[in-house]
mmCIF file of C-alpha atoms in Angstrom:
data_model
loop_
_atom_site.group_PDB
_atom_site.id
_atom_site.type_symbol
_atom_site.label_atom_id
_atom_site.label_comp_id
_atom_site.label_asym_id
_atom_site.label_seq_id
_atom_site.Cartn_x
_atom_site.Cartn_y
_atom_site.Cartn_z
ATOM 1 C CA UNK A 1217 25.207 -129.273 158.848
ATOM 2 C CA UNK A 1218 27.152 -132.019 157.810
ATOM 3 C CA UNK A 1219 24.807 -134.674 158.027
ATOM 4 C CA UNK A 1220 21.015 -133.503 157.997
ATOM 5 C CA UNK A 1221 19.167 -137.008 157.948
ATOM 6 C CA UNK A 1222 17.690 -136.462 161.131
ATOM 7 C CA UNK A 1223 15.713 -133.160 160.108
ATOM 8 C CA UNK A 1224 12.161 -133.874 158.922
ATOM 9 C CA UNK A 1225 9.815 -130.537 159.349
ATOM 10 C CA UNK A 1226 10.978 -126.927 160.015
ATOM 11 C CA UNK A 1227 7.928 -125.076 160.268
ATOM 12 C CA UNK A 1228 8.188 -120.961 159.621
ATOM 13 C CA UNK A 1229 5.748 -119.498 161.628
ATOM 14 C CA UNK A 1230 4.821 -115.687 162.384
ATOM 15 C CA UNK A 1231 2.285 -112.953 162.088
ATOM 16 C CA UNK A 1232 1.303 -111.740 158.740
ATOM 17 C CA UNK A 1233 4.104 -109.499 157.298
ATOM 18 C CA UNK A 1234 6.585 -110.407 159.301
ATOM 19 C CA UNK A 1235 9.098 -111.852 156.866
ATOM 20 C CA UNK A 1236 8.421 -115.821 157.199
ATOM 21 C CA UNK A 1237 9.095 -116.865 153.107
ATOM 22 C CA UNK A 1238 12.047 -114.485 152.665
ATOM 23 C CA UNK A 1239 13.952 -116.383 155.645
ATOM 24 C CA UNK A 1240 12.619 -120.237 155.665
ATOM 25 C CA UNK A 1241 13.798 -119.404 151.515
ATOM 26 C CA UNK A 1242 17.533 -118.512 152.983
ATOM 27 C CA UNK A 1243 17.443 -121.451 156.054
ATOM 28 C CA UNK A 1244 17.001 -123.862 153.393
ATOM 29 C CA UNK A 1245 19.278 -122.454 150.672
ATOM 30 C CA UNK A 1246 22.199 -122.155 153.723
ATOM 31 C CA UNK A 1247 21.118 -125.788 155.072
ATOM 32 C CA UNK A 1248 21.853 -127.457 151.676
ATOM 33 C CA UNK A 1249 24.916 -125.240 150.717
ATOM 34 C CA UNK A 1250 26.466 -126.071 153.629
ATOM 35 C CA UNK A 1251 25.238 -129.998 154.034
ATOM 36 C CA UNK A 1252 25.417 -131.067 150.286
ATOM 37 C CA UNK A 1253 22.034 -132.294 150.571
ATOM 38 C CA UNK A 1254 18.706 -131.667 149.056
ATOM 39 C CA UNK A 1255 16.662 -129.084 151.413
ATOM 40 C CA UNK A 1256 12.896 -128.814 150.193
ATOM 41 C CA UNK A 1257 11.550 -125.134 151.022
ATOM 42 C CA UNK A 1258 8.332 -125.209 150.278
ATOM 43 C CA UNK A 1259 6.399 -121.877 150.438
ATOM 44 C CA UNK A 1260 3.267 -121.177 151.692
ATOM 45 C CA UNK A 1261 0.026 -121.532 149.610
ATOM 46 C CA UNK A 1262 -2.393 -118.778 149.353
ATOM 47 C CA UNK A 1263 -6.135 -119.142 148.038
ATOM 48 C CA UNK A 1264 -5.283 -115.625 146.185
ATOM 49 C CA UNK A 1265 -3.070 -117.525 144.186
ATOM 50 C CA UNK A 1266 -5.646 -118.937 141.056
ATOM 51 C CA UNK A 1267 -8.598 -121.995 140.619
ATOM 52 C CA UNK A 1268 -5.451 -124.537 140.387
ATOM 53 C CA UNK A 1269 -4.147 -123.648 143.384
ATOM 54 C CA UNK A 1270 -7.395 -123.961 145.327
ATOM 55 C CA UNK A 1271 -8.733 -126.945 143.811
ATOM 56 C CA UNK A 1272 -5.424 -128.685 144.708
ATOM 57 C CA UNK A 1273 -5.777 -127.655 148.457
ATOM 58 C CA UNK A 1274 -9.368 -129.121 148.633
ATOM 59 C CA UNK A 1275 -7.860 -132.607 146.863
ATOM 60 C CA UNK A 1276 -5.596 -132.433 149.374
ATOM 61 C CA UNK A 1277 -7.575 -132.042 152.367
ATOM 62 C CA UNK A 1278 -9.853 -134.736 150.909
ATOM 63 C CA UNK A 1279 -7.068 -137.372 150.513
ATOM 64 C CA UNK A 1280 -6.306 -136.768 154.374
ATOM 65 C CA UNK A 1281 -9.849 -137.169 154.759
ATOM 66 C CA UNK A 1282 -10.000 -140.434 153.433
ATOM 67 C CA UNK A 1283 -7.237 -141.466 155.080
ATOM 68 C CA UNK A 1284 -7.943 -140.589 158.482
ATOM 69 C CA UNK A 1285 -11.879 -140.312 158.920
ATOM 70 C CA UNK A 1286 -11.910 -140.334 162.612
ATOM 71 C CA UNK A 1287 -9.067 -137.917 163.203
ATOM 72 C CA UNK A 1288 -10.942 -135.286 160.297
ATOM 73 C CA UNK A 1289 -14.255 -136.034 162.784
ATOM 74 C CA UNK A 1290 -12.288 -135.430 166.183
ATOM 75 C CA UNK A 1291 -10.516 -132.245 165.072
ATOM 76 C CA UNK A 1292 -13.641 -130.659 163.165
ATOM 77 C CA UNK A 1293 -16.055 -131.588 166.362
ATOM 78 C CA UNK A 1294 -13.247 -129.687 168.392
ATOM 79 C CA UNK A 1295 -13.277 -126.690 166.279
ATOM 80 C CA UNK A 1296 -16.872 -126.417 166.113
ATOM 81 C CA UNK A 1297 -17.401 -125.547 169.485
ATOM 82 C CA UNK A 1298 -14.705 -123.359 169.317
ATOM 83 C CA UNK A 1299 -17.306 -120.811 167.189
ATOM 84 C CA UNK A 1300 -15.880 -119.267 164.412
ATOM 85 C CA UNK A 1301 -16.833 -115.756 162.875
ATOM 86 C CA UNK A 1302 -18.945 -117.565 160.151
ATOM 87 C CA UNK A 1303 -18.950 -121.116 158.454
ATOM 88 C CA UNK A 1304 -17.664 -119.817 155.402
ATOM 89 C CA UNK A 1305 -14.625 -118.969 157.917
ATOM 90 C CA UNK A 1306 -14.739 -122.145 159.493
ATOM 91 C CA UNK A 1307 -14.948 -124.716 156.070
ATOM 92 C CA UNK A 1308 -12.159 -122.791 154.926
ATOM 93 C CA UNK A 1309 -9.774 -123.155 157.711
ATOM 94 C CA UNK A 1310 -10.197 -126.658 157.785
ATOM 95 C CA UNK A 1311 -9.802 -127.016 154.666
ATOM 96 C CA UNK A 1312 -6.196 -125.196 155.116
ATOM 97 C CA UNK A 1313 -5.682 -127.412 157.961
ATOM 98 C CA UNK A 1314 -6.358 -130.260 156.470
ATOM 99 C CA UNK A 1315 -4.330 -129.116 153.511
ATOM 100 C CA UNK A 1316 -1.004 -128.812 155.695
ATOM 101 C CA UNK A 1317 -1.833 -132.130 157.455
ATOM 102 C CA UNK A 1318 -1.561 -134.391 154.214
ATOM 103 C CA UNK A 1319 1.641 -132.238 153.541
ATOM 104 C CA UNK A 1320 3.454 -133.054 156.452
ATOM 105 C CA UNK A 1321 2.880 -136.115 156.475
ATOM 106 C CA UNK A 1322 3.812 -137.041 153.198
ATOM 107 C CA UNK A 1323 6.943 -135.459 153.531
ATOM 108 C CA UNK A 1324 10.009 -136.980 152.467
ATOM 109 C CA UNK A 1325 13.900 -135.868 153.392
ATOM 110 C CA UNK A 1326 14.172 -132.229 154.678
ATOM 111 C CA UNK A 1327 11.405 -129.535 154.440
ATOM 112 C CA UNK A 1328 11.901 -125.784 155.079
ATOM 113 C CA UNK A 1329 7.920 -125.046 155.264
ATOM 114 C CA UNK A 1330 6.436 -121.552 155.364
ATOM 115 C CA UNK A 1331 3.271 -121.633 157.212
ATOM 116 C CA UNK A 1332 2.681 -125.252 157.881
ATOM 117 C CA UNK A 1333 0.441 -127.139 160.499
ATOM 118 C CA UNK A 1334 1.453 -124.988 163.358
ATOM 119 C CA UNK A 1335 0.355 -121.518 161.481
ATOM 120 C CA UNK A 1336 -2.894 -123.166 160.344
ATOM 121 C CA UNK A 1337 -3.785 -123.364 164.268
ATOM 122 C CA UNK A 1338 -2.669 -120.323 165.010
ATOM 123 C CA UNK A 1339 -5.691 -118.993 162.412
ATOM 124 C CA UNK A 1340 -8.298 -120.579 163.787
ATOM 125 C CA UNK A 1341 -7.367 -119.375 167.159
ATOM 126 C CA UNK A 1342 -7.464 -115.826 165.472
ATOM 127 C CA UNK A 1343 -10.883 -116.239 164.374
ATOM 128 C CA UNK A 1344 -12.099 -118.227 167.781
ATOM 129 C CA UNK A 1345 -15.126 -116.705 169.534
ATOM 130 C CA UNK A 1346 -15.243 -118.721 172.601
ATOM 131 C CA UNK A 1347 -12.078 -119.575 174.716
ATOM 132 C CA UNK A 1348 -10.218 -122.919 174.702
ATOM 133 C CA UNK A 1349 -7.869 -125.300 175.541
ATOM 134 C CA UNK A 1350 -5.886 -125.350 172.276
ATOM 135 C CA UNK A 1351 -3.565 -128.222 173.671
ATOM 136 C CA UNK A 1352 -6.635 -130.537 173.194
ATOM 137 C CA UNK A 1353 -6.297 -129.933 169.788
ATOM 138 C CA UNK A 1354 -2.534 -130.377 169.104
ATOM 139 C CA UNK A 1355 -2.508 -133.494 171.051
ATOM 140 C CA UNK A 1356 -4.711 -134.582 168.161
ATOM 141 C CA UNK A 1357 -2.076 -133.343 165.266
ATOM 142 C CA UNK A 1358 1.015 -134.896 167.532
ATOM 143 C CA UNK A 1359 2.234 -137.189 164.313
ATOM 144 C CA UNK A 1360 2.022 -134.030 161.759
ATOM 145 C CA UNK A 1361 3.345 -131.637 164.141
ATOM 146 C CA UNK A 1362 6.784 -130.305 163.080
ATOM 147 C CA UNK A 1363 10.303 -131.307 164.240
ATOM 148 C CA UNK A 1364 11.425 -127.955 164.797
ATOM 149 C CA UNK A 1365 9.855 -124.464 164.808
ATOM 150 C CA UNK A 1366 11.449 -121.035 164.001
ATOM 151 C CA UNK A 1367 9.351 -117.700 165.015
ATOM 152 C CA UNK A 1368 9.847 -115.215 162.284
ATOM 153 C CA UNK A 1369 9.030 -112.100 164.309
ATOM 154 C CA UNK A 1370 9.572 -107.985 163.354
ATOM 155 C CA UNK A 1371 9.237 -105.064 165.103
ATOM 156 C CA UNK A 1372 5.563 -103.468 165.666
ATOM 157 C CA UNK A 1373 6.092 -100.239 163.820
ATOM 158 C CA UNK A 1374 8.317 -102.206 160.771
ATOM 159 C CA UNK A 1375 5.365 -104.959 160.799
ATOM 160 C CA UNK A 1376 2.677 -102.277 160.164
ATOM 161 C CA UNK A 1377 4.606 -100.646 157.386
ATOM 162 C CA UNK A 1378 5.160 -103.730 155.252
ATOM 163 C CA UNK A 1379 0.927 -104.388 156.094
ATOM 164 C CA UNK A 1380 0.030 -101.196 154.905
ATOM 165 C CA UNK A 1381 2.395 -101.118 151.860
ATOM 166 C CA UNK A 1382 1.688 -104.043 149.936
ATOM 167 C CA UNK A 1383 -0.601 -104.176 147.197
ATOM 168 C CA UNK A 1384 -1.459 -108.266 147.669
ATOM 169 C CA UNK A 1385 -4.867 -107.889 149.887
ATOM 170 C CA UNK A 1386 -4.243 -111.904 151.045
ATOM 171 C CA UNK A 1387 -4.180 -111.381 154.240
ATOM 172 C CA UNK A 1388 -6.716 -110.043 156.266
ATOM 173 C CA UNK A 1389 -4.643 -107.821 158.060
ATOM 174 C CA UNK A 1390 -3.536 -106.114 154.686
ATOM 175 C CA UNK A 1391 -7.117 -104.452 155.196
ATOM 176 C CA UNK A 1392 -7.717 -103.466 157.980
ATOM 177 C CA UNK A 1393 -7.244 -99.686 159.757
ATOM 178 C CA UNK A 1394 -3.937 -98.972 160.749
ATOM 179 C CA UNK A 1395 -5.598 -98.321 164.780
ATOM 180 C CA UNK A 1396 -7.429 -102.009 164.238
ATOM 181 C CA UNK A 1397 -4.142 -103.340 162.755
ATOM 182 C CA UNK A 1398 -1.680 -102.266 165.845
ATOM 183 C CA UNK A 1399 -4.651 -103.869 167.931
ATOM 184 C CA UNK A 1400 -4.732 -107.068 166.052
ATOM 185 C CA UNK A 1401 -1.000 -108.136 165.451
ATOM 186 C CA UNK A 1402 -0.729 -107.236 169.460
ATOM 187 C CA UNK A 1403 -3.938 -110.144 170.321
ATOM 188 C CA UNK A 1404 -2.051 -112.560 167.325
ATOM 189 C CA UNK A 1405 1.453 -112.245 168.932
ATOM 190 C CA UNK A 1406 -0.020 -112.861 172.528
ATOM 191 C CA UNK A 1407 -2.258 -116.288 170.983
ATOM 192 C CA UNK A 1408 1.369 -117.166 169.059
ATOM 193 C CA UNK A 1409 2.923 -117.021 172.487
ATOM 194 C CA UNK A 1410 -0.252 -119.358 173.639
ATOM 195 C CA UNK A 1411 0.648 -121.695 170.784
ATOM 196 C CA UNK A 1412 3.987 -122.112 171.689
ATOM 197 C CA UNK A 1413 3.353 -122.955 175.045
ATOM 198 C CA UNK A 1414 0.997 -125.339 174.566
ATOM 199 C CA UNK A 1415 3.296 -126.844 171.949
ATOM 200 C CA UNK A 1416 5.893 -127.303 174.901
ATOM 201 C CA UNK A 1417 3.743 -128.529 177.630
ATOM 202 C CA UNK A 1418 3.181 -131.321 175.072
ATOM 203 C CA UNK A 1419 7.033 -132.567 175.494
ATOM 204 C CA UNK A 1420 7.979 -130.477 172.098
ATOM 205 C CA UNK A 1421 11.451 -128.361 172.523
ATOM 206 C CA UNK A 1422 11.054 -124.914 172.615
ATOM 207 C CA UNK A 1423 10.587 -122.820 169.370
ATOM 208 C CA UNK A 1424 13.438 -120.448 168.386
ATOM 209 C CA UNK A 1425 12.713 -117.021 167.582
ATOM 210 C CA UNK A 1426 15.165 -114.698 164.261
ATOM 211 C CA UNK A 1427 14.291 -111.361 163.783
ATOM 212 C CA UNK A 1428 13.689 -110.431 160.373
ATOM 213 C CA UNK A 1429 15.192 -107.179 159.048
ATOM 214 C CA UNK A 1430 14.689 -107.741 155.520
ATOM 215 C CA UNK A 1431 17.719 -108.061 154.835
ATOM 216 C CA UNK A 1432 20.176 -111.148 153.892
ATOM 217 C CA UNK A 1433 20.497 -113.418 157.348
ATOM 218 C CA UNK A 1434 23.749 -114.457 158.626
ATOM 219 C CA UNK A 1435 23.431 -118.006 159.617
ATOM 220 C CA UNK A 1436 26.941 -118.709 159.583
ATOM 221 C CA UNK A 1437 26.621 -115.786 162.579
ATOM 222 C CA UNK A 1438 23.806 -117.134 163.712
ATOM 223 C CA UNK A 1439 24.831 -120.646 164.515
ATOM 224 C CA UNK A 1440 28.485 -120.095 165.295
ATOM 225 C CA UNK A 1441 28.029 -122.097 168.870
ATOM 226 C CA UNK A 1442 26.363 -125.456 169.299
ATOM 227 C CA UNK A 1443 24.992 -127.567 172.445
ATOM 228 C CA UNK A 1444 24.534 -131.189 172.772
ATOM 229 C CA UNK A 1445 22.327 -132.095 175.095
ATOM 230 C CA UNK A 1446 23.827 -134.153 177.800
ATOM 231 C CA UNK A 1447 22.090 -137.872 178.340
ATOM 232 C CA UNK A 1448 18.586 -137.715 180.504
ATOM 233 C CA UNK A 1449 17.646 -133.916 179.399
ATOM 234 C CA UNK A 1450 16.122 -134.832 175.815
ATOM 235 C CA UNK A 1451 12.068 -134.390 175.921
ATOM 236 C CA UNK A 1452 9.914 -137.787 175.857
ATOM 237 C CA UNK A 1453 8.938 -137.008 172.603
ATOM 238 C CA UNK A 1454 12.223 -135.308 170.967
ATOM 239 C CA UNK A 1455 15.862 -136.088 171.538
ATOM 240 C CA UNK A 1456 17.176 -132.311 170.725
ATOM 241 C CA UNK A 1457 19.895 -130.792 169.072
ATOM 242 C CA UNK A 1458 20.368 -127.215 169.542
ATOM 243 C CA UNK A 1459 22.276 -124.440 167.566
ATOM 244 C CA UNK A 1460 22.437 -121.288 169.416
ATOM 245 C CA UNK A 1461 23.411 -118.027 168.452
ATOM 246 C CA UNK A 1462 25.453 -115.568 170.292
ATOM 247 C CA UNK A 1463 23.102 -112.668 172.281
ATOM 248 C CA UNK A 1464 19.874 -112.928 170.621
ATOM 249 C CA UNK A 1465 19.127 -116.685 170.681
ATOM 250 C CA UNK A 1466 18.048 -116.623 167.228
ATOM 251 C CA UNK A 1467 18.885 -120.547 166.595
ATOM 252 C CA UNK A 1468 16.394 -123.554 165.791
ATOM 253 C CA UNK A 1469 16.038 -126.838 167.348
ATOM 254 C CA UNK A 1470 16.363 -130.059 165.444
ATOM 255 C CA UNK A 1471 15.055 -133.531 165.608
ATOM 256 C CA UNK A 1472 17.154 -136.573 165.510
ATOM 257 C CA UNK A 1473 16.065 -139.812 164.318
#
């Protein structure tokens, strides 16, 4: 934590509920407390949020657009004929895709991100009607992909409860049944797990995984051991630095330069 130069994009990802802003807000707050250096956490944005907030995502998704007109055709081709639940569905996901995409990569210095790229594939998996081979797809998004990726997971019956008790309605899990709910964070954990794994067949490091309890995290418990990776075992894409915890292997893995 001295030196955090080689850190680009740590992506918070998890199923709705489970506690991803309230710890990617503490990561970054114990990053630059204990590196002296400016830690960017940048929460995620919701279309609940107002007009401004919307209009911005579409400009967004439009300057990546313009920037990259062939990847835009590739990746919307792709996720046509993965059918989802309705075109309203489908131009709006994109548009959140797209969204993340010109975020990541005009990144600068360290980000803490809630819900980036990774999360934004994860929902149009969700809403997928017909089967397929999602690493396709994030071989397309390789340069916006993030450096490292930290599972924000809860416990089933502690998930539910935070679902069914808050009042914001932004997630479409905050309406459904509490029967279709159990049934739906069950299929989203088991297409996370799908994600990850076609993340690391694609040479990425493996995600790390902290348990949120809704309560202050202990990082300085949480990293208390380290591991440099001896010369030959860094991925082709990666050269990894891990920070491990003790038991639980809540940790995250880090991109040098």
């Amino acid at each position: 934590f001295q030196d955090v130069s080689f850190l680009t994009t740590i992506e918070f990802v998890g199923l709705p509920g489970a506690g991803k802003t309230f710890v990617c807000e503490q990561l970054a707050e114990y990053i630059e407390a204990k590196s002296g250096s400016a830690v960017e956490f940048f929460p995620t944005i919701d279309d609940e949020v107002g007009i401004t907030t919307r209009i911005g995502k579409l400009c967004r998704a439009g300057f990546f657009m313009v920037r990259h007109p062939v990847v835009v055709a590739r990746v919307m081709n792709w996720v046509a004929k993965t059918h989802q639940k309705s075109f309203l569905e489908f131009a709006n996901k994109m548009i959140n895709l797209l969204s993340e995409l010109d975020l990541a990569e005009r990144r600068s210095g360290v980000w803490a991100k809630d819900q980036g790229v990774l999360q934004a594939v994860w929902s149009l998996m969700l809403r997928a009607r017909r089967d397929a081979d999602w690493s396709e797809l994030l071989q397309l998004l390789i340069p916006w992909l993030p450096s490292a990726v930290i599972h924000v997971a809860v416990d089933r019956e502690e998930n539910i409860r935070r679902l069914t008790s808050r009042e914001s309605g932004h997630s479409r899990f905050d309406r459904l049944a509490v029967e279709d709910l159990e049934a739906e964070l069950k299929r989203g954990e088991a297409l996370m797990q799908t994600l990850f794994e076609e993340r690391r067949r694609l040479g990425f490091r493996e995600h790390e995984t902290i348990i949120s309890t809704g309560q202050d995290t202990d990082f300085d418990l949480l990293f208390s051991s380290s591991r440099t990776p001896k010369a030959g075992n860094a991925s082709p894409l990666h050269e990894p630095l891990s920070v491990r915890a003790q038991g639980d292997r809540s940790s995250y893995t880090r991109r040098l330069k």
